[in-house]
Structure formats: C-alpha cells, structure tokens
DNA sequence: GCGGTGGTTATTGTATACAAAACACGTCCG
DNA sequence: CGGACGTGTTTTGTATACAATAACCACCGC
C-alpha cells in the first residue's frame, strides 16, 4: 500500500500570536539559500501541518483570520496558501466561499485512488523506458532504507513515509512528463491527511516494500508492462488499506453542505 | 478532432483605466443572480479573453500592474485570477516569480493530449454505464446542432466549438467523478489558446461530428469499450490536427528561461 | 407557532501603501 | 577587456483598512 507523501516541509514559526509585524525568527538560516522566505510558503506549511496534526476535525469550518493567527502572517499570504490547499483537495469551500477542512467519503477515496492508479501506472510505464541506470540504483537504495525502517521490531512509520514518497517521486520525475507530475501532486496529497491517527500494520508496510522491490526489478528489466502491472496492484492495495480504515459503505460525506456546529 | 472548450464567460468591464476606485458599472444586473460580481472573476475572464484575443505573444512577459490596468481592478484580485490561469497552464512563472504567457512546444502538446486521452477515455467508459436516456438524447441533440454548424458552405466555427464543449461536458458530468472533471478542466483549457489564428478545415470539423455520432451510438448500445475506443481515436486525431498546426519537431519551448526582449 | 424582516455580527473580498526582491545598467578595479 | 559591485528602477510580496456579503438572531405580523 502507499500512504505516501507526508508533509514535505516542516513549519518554521507557528503559533506566534501576530504582534503587529514582528520580524520572523530567521536568524541563522542556512546561509546559501533562504529557505521558506515567503510568508505564503510558511503559511502553507503551517496550515498543512495543522491539518495533519490531528487537531482539526474533518468538516470543520476554518476562517482566514484563524489561520492568519495560527501561521503568524497576515491574511493575504494565508489566502494564497489556502488556494494551494484547495487545489490539493485538503480544503474545500462552500457555495458561499466559506472554508472547510475536506472530508472524504469512502467513495471519494476510491475515486481518488482510481485516478491516481491510472496516472501513476502510466508514469511507471514511461519510467521503465526512461530511468537511467543511476536512477534505478537510487530507487534500490531508497527502498533499502524503507525496508530498514519497517524491519525492526517496531517500525519507524515516519521514515517509511519519507522513503515511500521519495521512491514514487523518482518514478514520476523519470516519467518525464511535468504535467503528469502536477496532476499527481494534486491527487497524492489528499489522502495523507485522512485519519491521521491510523496505525499502519507491519504486514502492510512490508508488503509495500516487496512491491517496491518488484518495481525495481521491472525497471531493471526495462519491462514497461510489468512495471505498470506492479504499480497497479500496489496502488489498488493501498486503496483497500485506506478503505478498511474508513469503513465499508458511504461513511462520511463532503463538508460544505453540512453545518460545522455539530462537529 | 477536438479543439473544445472555448472561453466560458465573456468579460464584463475590460479596459477601464482604473481611476481610483470607480464604482463598477453594475446598474441593472440581472436581478435574480448577480453575475460576475467578484472582481477576481472579472479579472479572470478579462485576462483569459486577452490571452485568447491574439494580442499577446506566447512567451511574452506580463506584469500584474499591466493586467490590473487591462482588467480595471486592483492587483489583489488580479493575483487571484493569475493563480487560476497558472493552474490551467495558460500562464507560467519563471523561477523568480515573473509571469509569462505559456508557450507550448509540440512535445508539450503531445504530453497534454496523451494525458487528456487517458482521462477522457476513462470518462467515456464510465459514462457509457451511467448516462441516462435523457442525457444520451441531449448528446444527440447537441451533436445535431454541431453538424448544423459545420454543414453549411462556410462553417460556423464558434458554434462548433460551443457545441463541442457542451458535448464533452455532458460526458464528463455523466462520468460521475468530480475530481476527474477538475483534472480535465485543467488540461482542456490550455490548448485552446494555442494558435488562435488557426483556421479549422471543414474536413476536420466533419470528422469530429462523425466521431460524436459514433460516441452516441456506443453510449446507446451501453458499450463502455466501444465508447473508450472512439474517444481515444477522437482525441488522438485532435492531437495530430494541433500538431500539424504547430509544426513537426520541437518548435517553440517553455517561456520562463528565455528573455522576453526579442518577443 | 411560523415565516418573513430587519438589524447585528462574522467572514470574505478589494484597494492601497509599503517592503523585499529581482533586474538593468553603469562603474570601478583587476 | 572583463567581471564583480552598487545603485536606481521595476516587479512581486505582505500588511492593513475598509467594503461587500453571508450568517445569525431577535422581533414582528399573521
């Protein structure tokens, strides 16, 4: 399975109660490259972290002011960050432009994984033709790390997720289709947030590692059909893992129509 | 072929040279529904129309100030409109956040159509299972209009494009996959802008009508595989029509690296 | 009681001023 | 002559004030 792509960047300054333009504590940034210099980027990361932290209930209403306070920047960059998160389907707007934490029904999740499977199988097929020898070696190395993370008595889920994300990113990168990458970015981020309290079974994690092994084999053999097939089963299993967590039938539904009062 | 989805909404107030907060001329709006009440929507439509109008060269740099003047609103809503257009791949940003009119190489176009084919074939397949009798009738009716538009001595390309867009939208709607619709919206808008001066050959238009006829037949027969196959050839032909217009090899390339000076 | 109606508050949308960054270009020093 | 460097200019980014809209709620007439 594949609960990939956890938060790509940790948040820098969260929770400073905005005291009129306080200069953000960025002494000693890595001198070569000013990381996260834009307030909208910081806001994006902070809001995302906030959503992932589990302090937020799916379907809950958020206001831009709230988020501005949480992130410590003004509403202008918050609005920009919110737009990005809307695109990634982590936030949704009601018909009257009020903002809610996205809530995913089982059907929504299935739809998402179906689309993701379609696109990422395509990516795997293309990657099988185009991966350089070095990239294949890199995949193998990443997957060794992934296996190390899950082989111990108690698996290191965070490290697993990082390695998993890196693995899939190499494939998408190698597919050489920038628009495909953009589309997938949008689909991949959403399910991560879902049920953050969920604990991954070690069996799931190890099966994922085996899938990745087989993908590497398919790539090494330069067999696009094989790669596509493995990726397909890999992602389909991911769907069932998620679906198991959320329940059998249509459980929760989209946020905006429902009122946030009873959340 | 399928050069669908022309500009969905005409612009309301374009070109008023922003004279410090002049109240927008919205006396006598349709009383039931305030259309385009948001400045950012007007800006979006205006910029889009501007791009489609052919007054703009692919690869050219744009500034937010410029666009604010063109649209008659301040930079804030312009920025929001620009974000939308970036998502639809009509505008791109350089690595230093400068804004350019997207420029599409032949390879870019092929990539785009490949992705679109993948997604829209899926939509057709699903639609074949889910279209109501009324929707199939609607498709037939739309396509009759489309044929009427192209059967005359000189075809009405605008009407053709409208009908074509409506046709594909019914299918996507019937596929019952909102995220799929969002993804496609993003892919479909981009190529429209390309080479707006292009004239469509009547043969192309008529072949398109025949494709649509066959799609309706596949839907009526409730044959998902047939629908998928027809949609596939329909879109692949569209690609070649576009590719023919832009030239054989890698002609133009992405904008941001190149300087706009020689444009 | 019930549905509408007014005012009140909460929330989003827009304009504007200013800050930060990127760019263009001329200068200086090697 | 060439490349680092500064400086003025352009362009994007952010904060803030205010406007417009939607939600809320209490009131009233029926």
XYZ file of C-alpha atoms (C1' of nucleotides) in Angstrom:
586
model
C 0.000 0.000 0.000
C 1.058 3.508 -0.314
C 0.199 6.194 2.187
C 2.815 8.295 0.622
C 3.842 11.888 0.577
C 3.754 13.236 4.028
C 4.236 16.880 4.702
C 7.146 17.968 2.531
C 8.373 20.785 4.717
C 8.095 21.300 8.408
C 6.689 24.555 9.608
C 9.012 27.261 10.815
C 7.110 29.648 13.023
C 3.661 28.536 14.068
C 1.511 29.947 16.771
C 3.124 33.335 17.314
C 0.099 35.427 18.037
C 0.964 38.059 15.426
C 2.031 41.122 17.323
C 1.889 43.621 14.526
C 4.677 42.795 12.168
C 7.113 41.016 14.394
C 10.130 40.033 12.390
C 10.101 36.276 11.969
C 12.827 34.482 13.898
C 15.017 33.568 10.973
C 18.409 34.265 12.408
C 20.858 31.743 11.188
C 19.096 30.489 8.140
C 21.287 28.242 6.007
C 23.437 30.964 4.519
C 23.402 29.767 0.931
C 19.673 29.541 0.374
C 16.999 31.460 2.234
C 14.523 28.700 2.932
C 10.861 29.500 3.241
C 11.476 33.159 2.828
C 7.979 33.822 1.591
C 5.260 34.255 4.145
C 2.809 32.438 1.904
C 5.086 29.401 1.879
C 5.362 29.444 5.620
C 1.601 29.787 5.865
C 1.126 26.874 3.519
C 3.431 24.646 5.526
C 1.946 25.728 8.826
C -1.644 25.192 7.767
C -0.771 21.867 6.258
C 0.976 20.798 9.421
C -2.010 21.987 11.361
C -4.327 19.835 9.287
C -2.048 16.847 9.604
C -1.582 17.301 13.316
C -4.994 15.914 14.037
C -6.079 18.995 15.997
C -8.631 19.582 13.287
C -11.800 17.655 12.599
C -12.788 16.844 9.043
C -15.669 19.053 8.002
C -14.789 21.762 10.482
C -15.004 25.345 9.361
C -11.887 27.471 9.271
C -11.611 31.198 8.873
C -8.835 33.120 7.253
C -8.352 35.125 10.413
C -7.891 31.996 12.477
C -5.321 30.706 10.035
C -3.576 34.052 9.974
C -3.184 33.866 13.738
C -2.013 30.276 13.652
C 0.541 30.995 10.983
C 1.594 34.380 12.261
C 1.226 36.140 8.925
C -1.450 38.413 7.570
C -4.483 37.222 5.659
C -3.001 37.999 2.258
C -0.446 35.180 2.217
C -2.888 32.961 4.082
C -5.319 33.326 1.237
C -2.649 32.268 -1.173
C -1.768 29.245 0.911
C -5.428 28.332 1.189
C -5.741 28.424 -2.558
C -2.954 25.912 -2.857
C -4.533 23.660 -0.283
C -7.839 23.867 -2.083
C -6.113 22.693 -5.204
C -4.652 19.794 -3.315
C -8.137 18.980 -2.109
C -7.258 19.347 1.555
C -9.621 22.263 1.961
C -12.953 22.910 0.321
C -15.205 25.901 0.054
C -18.931 26.009 0.486
C -21.006 27.611 -2.224
C -20.779 30.868 -0.317
C -16.997 30.737 -0.097
C -16.706 29.601 3.448
C -13.786 27.385 4.151
C -13.866 23.838 5.497
C -11.489 21.003 6.175
C -12.078 18.468 3.448
C -13.900 15.362 4.452
C -13.574 12.216 2.359
C -16.189 9.577 1.977
C -15.196 6.059 1.046
C -16.422 6.700 -2.493
C -14.322 9.823 -2.703
C -11.297 7.827 -1.679
C -11.988 5.157 -4.223
C -12.364 7.749 -6.937
C -9.112 9.314 -5.897
C -7.190 6.081 -5.942
C -8.677 5.083 -9.272
C -7.430 8.282 -10.830
C -4.114 8.008 -9.128
C -3.705 4.454 -10.314
C -4.469 5.446 -13.876
C -1.892 8.214 -13.839
C 0.805 6.557 -11.808
C 0.642 3.333 -13.823
C 1.257 5.486 -16.839
C 4.185 7.062 -15.042
C 5.636 3.663 -14.165
C 5.335 2.516 -17.748
C 7.129 5.555 -19.059
C 9.703 5.411 -16.312
C 10.547 1.819 -17.224
C 11.668 3.105 -20.609
C 13.468 6.175 -19.399
C 15.031 5.598 -15.986
C 18.793 5.927 -16.057
C 20.950 3.273 -14.514
C 21.729 5.714 -11.716
C 18.071 6.359 -11.042
C 17.355 2.659 -10.768
C 20.219 2.362 -8.329
C 18.780 5.280 -6.392
C 15.399 3.584 -6.221
C 17.042 0.471 -4.917
C 18.886 2.459 -2.304
C 15.756 4.309 -1.207
C 13.936 1.066 -0.884
C 16.714 -0.419 1.214
C 16.196 2.452 3.571
C 12.469 1.848 3.512
C 12.956 -1.784 4.404
C 15.294 -0.846 7.218
C 12.570 1.405 8.583
C 9.971 -1.350 8.717
C 12.067 -4.399 9.524
C 12.721 -3.630 13.151
C 10.505 -4.767 15.984
C 8.558 -1.544 15.940
C 8.618 0.107 12.530
C 9.569 3.748 12.024
C 6.493 4.950 10.174
C 7.777 8.445 9.579
C 10.901 7.171 7.933
C 8.828 4.717 5.923
C 6.628 7.521 4.623
C 9.598 9.644 3.681
C 11.250 6.821 1.787
C 7.980 5.900 0.151
C 7.435 9.436 -1.032
C 10.978 9.674 -2.334
C 10.557 6.406 -4.203
C 7.413 7.494 -6.007
C 8.853 10.884 -6.738
C 11.822 9.419 -8.540
C 9.479 7.417 -10.748
C 7.297 10.394 -11.564
C 10.337 12.507 -12.222
C 11.737 9.858 -14.547
C 8.463 9.653 -16.439
C 9.478 12.982 -17.936
C 6.006 14.470 -18.045
C 5.799 17.628 -15.996
C 2.053 17.984 -16.317
C 1.588 14.419 -15.188
C 3.628 15.273 -12.136
C 1.437 18.261 -11.378
C -1.729 16.246 -11.686
C -0.431 13.553 -9.422
C 0.796 16.025 -6.848
C -2.753 17.138 -6.542
C -4.149 13.658 -6.031
C -1.425 12.300 -3.836
C -1.510 14.849 -1.067
C -5.133 14.478 -0.148
C -5.405 11.027 1.378
C -2.441 11.540 3.635
C -4.421 13.725 5.938
C -7.147 11.212 6.276
C -7.401 9.501 9.626
C -4.027 10.536 10.838
C -4.496 8.537 13.991
C -4.454 5.397 11.909
C -1.730 2.917 12.743
C -0.190 1.008 9.907
C 0.140 -2.713 10.303
C 3.596 -4.074 9.843
C 2.276 -6.504 7.241
C 1.075 -3.584 5.160
C 4.424 -1.878 5.414
C 6.360 -4.994 4.449
C 4.107 -5.763 1.520
C 4.727 -2.243 0.324
C 8.458 -2.863 0.497
C 8.050 -6.043 -1.544
C 6.043 -4.150 -4.166
C 8.822 -1.632 -4.432
C 11.331 -4.415 -4.842
C 9.351 -5.840 -7.684
C 9.063 -2.421 -9.270
C 12.820 -2.070 -9.188
C 13.087 -5.480 -10.825
C 10.650 -4.449 -13.545
C 12.609 -1.265 -14.151
C 15.897 -3.141 -14.269
C 14.359 -5.495 -16.822
C 13.114 -2.470 -18.803
C 9.678 -4.020 -18.930
C 7.016 -1.291 -19.046
C 4.120 -3.713 -18.867
C 5.500 -5.354 -15.791
C 6.107 -2.020 -14.125
C 2.587 -0.881 -14.905
C 1.078 -4.057 -13.508
C 3.033 -3.929 -10.286
C 2.220 -0.282 -9.771
C -1.425 -1.070 -10.369
C -1.639 -3.731 -7.712
C 0.489 -1.649 -5.373
C -1.939 1.250 -5.502
C -5.050 -0.858 -5.517
C -3.917 -2.483 -2.321
C -3.285 0.981 -0.924
C -6.889 1.834 -1.619
C -8.155 -1.178 0.266
C -5.907 -0.402 3.186
C -7.376 3.063 3.366
C -10.900 1.873 2.768
C -10.557 -0.633 5.584
C -9.665 2.243 7.883
C -12.625 4.394 6.941
C -15.290 1.716 6.945
C -17.228 -0.266 4.382
C -20.008 1.890 2.960
C -20.503 5.609 2.416
C -19.481 6.848 5.841
C -18.652 10.500 5.873
C -19.523 12.864 3.090
C -18.359 16.167 1.695
C -18.116 19.036 4.100
C -19.667 22.224 2.765
C -23.379 21.369 2.912
C -23.224 20.217 6.494
C -23.040 22.803 9.183
C -19.952 22.788 11.354
C -21.917 23.222 14.549
C -22.107 19.558 15.476
C -18.524 18.754 14.619
C -10.549 16.407 -33.576
C -11.472 18.349 -30.587
C -10.422 21.931 -30.042
C -13.018 22.216 -27.407
C -13.810 24.461 -24.539
C -13.525 27.989 -25.637
C -13.741 30.826 -23.191
C -16.645 30.043 -20.893
C -17.619 33.564 -19.965
C -17.188 36.810 -21.807
C -15.608 39.692 -19.977
C -17.785 42.352 -18.430
C -15.796 45.543 -17.971
C -12.401 45.497 -19.574
C -10.073 48.353 -20.267
C -11.396 50.985 -17.892
C -8.181 52.632 -16.912
C -8.800 52.333 -13.152
C -9.490 55.802 -11.910
C -9.120 55.223 -8.206
C -11.984 53.126 -7.096
C -14.604 53.968 -9.630
C -17.750 52.059 -8.820
C -18.104 49.308 -11.371
C -20.935 49.851 -13.846
C -23.307 47.253 -12.496
C -26.580 49.093 -12.665
C -29.220 46.803 -13.998
C -27.608 43.454 -13.466
C -29.966 40.544 -13.982
C -31.933 40.983 -10.762
C -32.078 37.331 -9.779
C -28.403 36.464 -9.894
C -25.526 38.903 -9.648
C -23.307 37.663 -12.437
C -19.581 38.092 -12.175
C -19.923 40.139 -9.070
C -16.437 39.356 -7.896
C -13.618 41.433 -9.233
C -11.368 38.399 -9.336
C -13.840 36.633 -11.612
C -13.998 39.598 -13.908
C -10.217 39.762 -13.904
C -10.007 36.084 -14.736
C -12.383 36.402 -17.641
C -10.737 39.562 -18.896
C -7.221 38.173 -18.787
C -8.355 34.980 -20.398
C -10.080 36.894 -23.156
C -6.969 38.970 -23.556
C -4.846 35.861 -23.980
C -7.308 34.377 -26.452
C -7.626 37.589 -28.402
C -4.275 37.093 -30.037
C -2.941 40.468 -28.888
C -0.436 38.563 -26.805
C 2.581 36.636 -27.981
C 3.409 33.286 -26.421
C 6.384 33.660 -24.133
C 5.764 37.335 -23.545
C 6.177 38.693 -20.050
C 3.193 40.138 -18.261
C 3.148 42.167 -15.090
C 0.452 42.256 -12.505
C 0.187 46.002 -12.888
C -0.408 45.690 -16.605
C -3.137 43.155 -16.017
C -4.669 45.295 -13.309
C -4.954 48.128 -15.792
C -6.362 45.907 -18.505
C -8.947 44.450 -16.187
C -9.732 47.615 -14.303
C -9.349 46.085 -10.855
C -6.562 46.265 -8.328
C -3.680 43.855 -8.152
C -5.190 41.761 -5.389
C -7.924 40.139 -7.475
C -5.590 40.056 -10.448
C -3.235 37.913 -8.463
C -6.030 35.530 -7.701
C -7.050 35.339 -11.337
C -3.452 34.749 -12.337
C -3.242 31.855 -9.928
C -6.207 30.249 -11.621
C -4.695 30.750 -15.042
C -1.429 29.275 -13.861
C -3.315 26.221 -12.752
C -4.910 25.976 -16.156
C -1.448 26.198 -17.659
C -2.188 29.328 -19.618
C 0.366 31.329 -17.684
C 3.686 30.238 -16.245
C 6.111 31.745 -13.795
C 9.857 31.901 -14.091
C 11.923 30.644 -11.203
C 11.995 34.175 -9.876
C 8.218 34.525 -9.984
C 7.974 36.599 -13.064
C 4.917 35.960 -15.161
C 4.818 34.800 -18.776
C 2.296 33.726 -21.340
C 2.629 29.974 -21.624
C 4.299 28.714 -24.734
C 3.700 25.171 -25.882
C 6.175 23.068 -27.774
C 4.973 20.201 -29.887
C 6.125 17.797 -27.211
C 4.169 19.698 -24.591
C 1.081 19.396 -26.722
C 1.580 15.703 -27.199
C 2.017 15.222 -23.489
C -1.135 17.158 -22.846
C -3.204 15.190 -25.296
C -1.847 11.915 -24.010
C -2.972 12.764 -20.511
C -6.268 14.054 -21.708
C -6.856 10.931 -23.722
C -6.136 8.757 -20.728
C -8.577 10.637 -18.547
C -11.292 11.293 -21.056
C -11.325 7.711 -22.300
C -11.912 6.720 -18.727
C -14.731 9.250 -18.557
C -16.311 7.878 -21.714
C -16.143 4.360 -20.380
C -17.823 5.324 -17.152
C -20.335 7.491 -18.932
C -21.371 4.569 -21.131
C -22.501 2.801 -17.978
C -24.126 5.753 -16.315
C -25.628 8.104 -18.887
C -29.370 8.423 -18.501
C -31.624 8.053 -21.515
C -32.241 11.803 -21.351
C -28.540 12.566 -21.340
C -27.974 10.431 -24.401
C -30.788 12.261 -26.109
C -29.184 15.539 -25.085
C -25.876 14.455 -26.588
C -27.626 13.592 -29.801
C -29.318 16.947 -29.855
C -26.105 18.811 -29.165
C -24.410 16.941 -31.933
C -27.190 17.762 -34.361
C -26.501 21.391 -33.618
C -22.804 20.779 -34.114
C -23.424 19.229 -37.506
C -25.666 22.101 -38.496
C -22.813 24.452 -37.629
C -20.334 22.720 -39.925
C -22.541 21.532 -42.773
C -23.070 24.876 -44.416
C -20.855 26.247 -47.141
C -18.760 28.156 -44.622
C -18.813 26.546 -41.187
C -19.637 28.478 -38.029
C -16.550 27.643 -36.001
C -17.688 29.437 -32.879
C -20.915 27.498 -32.769
C -18.996 24.309 -33.454
C -16.702 24.948 -30.516
C -19.601 25.674 -28.210
C -21.419 22.515 -29.187
C -18.244 20.516 -28.952
C -17.552 21.779 -25.465
C -21.113 21.067 -24.370
C -20.872 17.553 -25.751
C -17.727 16.696 -23.856
C -19.023 18.323 -20.711
C -22.094 16.130 -20.662
C -19.886 13.071 -20.875
C -17.592 14.201 -18.100
C -20.550 15.152 -15.968
C -22.124 11.766 -16.540
C -18.913 10.011 -15.581
C -19.806 10.987 -12.042
C -16.278 11.665 -10.887
C -15.870 15.237 -9.711
C -12.108 15.042 -9.309
C -11.787 13.662 -12.803
C -13.724 16.664 -14.015
C -11.376 19.026 -12.216
C -8.319 17.386 -13.652
C -9.680 17.516 -17.150
C -10.734 21.116 -16.818
C -7.121 21.900 -16.219
C -5.895 20.047 -19.282
C -8.606 21.042 -21.655
C -8.327 24.786 -21.381
C -4.714 25.076 -22.319
C -4.592 24.077 -25.983
C -7.491 26.289 -26.905
C -5.366 29.354 -26.646
C -2.766 27.943 -28.886
C -2.537 29.465 -32.310
C -5.841 31.197 -32.173
C -5.441 32.415 -35.693
C -5.610 28.857 -36.881
C -8.426 28.016 -39.277
C -10.048 24.678 -38.993
C -10.533 22.672 -42.138
C -14.046 21.608 -42.863
C -12.904 18.009 -43.149
C -11.636 18.157 -39.599
C -14.901 19.555 -38.355
C -16.974 16.958 -40.141
C -14.835 14.100 -38.947
C -15.341 15.392 -35.458
C -19.085 15.297 -35.952
C -18.853 11.709 -37.161
C -16.844 10.775 -34.094
C -19.515 12.259 -31.909
C -22.152 10.302 -33.777
C -20.305 7.110 -33.121
C -19.877 8.015 -29.475
C -23.616 8.471 -29.167
C -24.082 5.063 -30.792
C -21.667 3.493 -28.327
C -23.494 5.111 -25.439
C -26.867 3.991 -26.737
C -25.505 0.460 -27.006
C -24.153 0.766 -23.444
C -20.793 -0.449 -24.638
C -18.024 1.045 -22.478
C -15.221 -0.460 -24.524
C -16.613 0.951 -27.720
C -17.028 4.366 -26.159
C -13.475 4.307 -24.865
C -12.089 3.328 -28.242
C -13.967 6.003 -30.132
C -12.967 8.658 -27.634
C -9.378 7.531 -27.950
C -9.243 7.928 -31.692
C -11.216 11.157 -31.493
C -8.652 12.752 -29.200
C -5.636 11.281 -30.896
C -6.786 12.797 -34.153
C -7.226 16.076 -32.315
C -3.600 15.902 -31.298
C -2.449 15.442 -34.853
C -4.592 18.306 -36.015
C -2.957 20.526 -33.442
C 0.486 19.159 -34.090
C 0.091 19.812 -37.802
C -0.613 23.440 -36.969
C 2.417 23.925 -34.775
C 4.929 22.127 -36.950
C 6.704 18.798 -36.978
C 9.555 18.876 -34.493
C 10.278 20.720 -31.255
C 9.439 24.219 -32.376
C 8.806 26.572 -29.509
C 9.718 25.808 -25.942
C 8.742 26.864 -22.438
C 8.793 30.550 -21.721
C 10.466 31.339 -18.427
C 14.118 30.683 -19.245
C 14.075 32.796 -22.390
C 14.069 36.520 -22.031
C 11.090 38.398 -23.371
C 13.187 41.001 -25.063
C 13.146 39.514 -28.530
C 9.466 38.600 -28.481
C -46.430 28.765 16.073
C -44.396 30.207 11.659
C -42.409 32.587 8.135
C -40.557 36.607 6.840
C -37.865 41.002 8.002
C -34.770 43.968 9.956
C -30.526 44.878 12.132
C -26.058 42.907 14.009
C -22.050 40.274 13.736
C -18.829 37.246 11.400
C -16.320 36.333 7.190
C -14.690 37.027 2.790
C -13.303 40.363 -0.983
C -10.748 44.544 -2.635
C -7.824 48.610 -2.719
C -3.817 50.658 -1.321
C 0.684 51.610 0.779
C 4.760 49.941 1.639
C 8.589 46.240 1.906
C 11.510 42.942 -0.339
C 13.360 41.009 -4.162
C 14.939 40.787 -8.881
C 16.600 43.179 -12.745
C 19.221 46.526 -15.725
C 22.936 49.148 -16.220
C 26.796 51.817 -15.411
C 31.133 51.978 -12.826
C 35.158 50.646 -10.870
C 39.005 47.868 -10.235
C 41.693 43.960 -11.628
C 38.688 43.979 -21.645
C 36.034 41.548 -18.154
C 33.847 40.545 -14.282
C 32.418 41.919 -9.514
C 29.805 45.564 -7.328
C 26.407 49.223 -6.311
C 22.577 51.832 -7.375
C 18.198 53.181 -9.455
C 14.174 51.006 -11.303
C 10.809 47.538 -11.961
C 8.142 43.806 -10.211
C 6.420 40.847 -6.854
C 5.121 40.065 -1.864
C 2.793 41.496 2.528
C 0.149 44.166 5.851
C -3.671 46.747 6.703
C -8.006 49.300 6.276
C -12.200 49.169 4.538
C -16.218 47.387 1.602
C -19.427 43.807 0.473
C -21.567 39.731 1.521
C -23.359 35.958 4.167
C -24.827 34.075 8.525
C -27.169 34.822 12.772
C -30.807 36.182 15.672
C -34.291 38.603 17.630
C -38.536 40.663 16.507
C -42.950 41.201 14.442
C -47.250 40.401 11.882
C -50.173 36.936 10.634
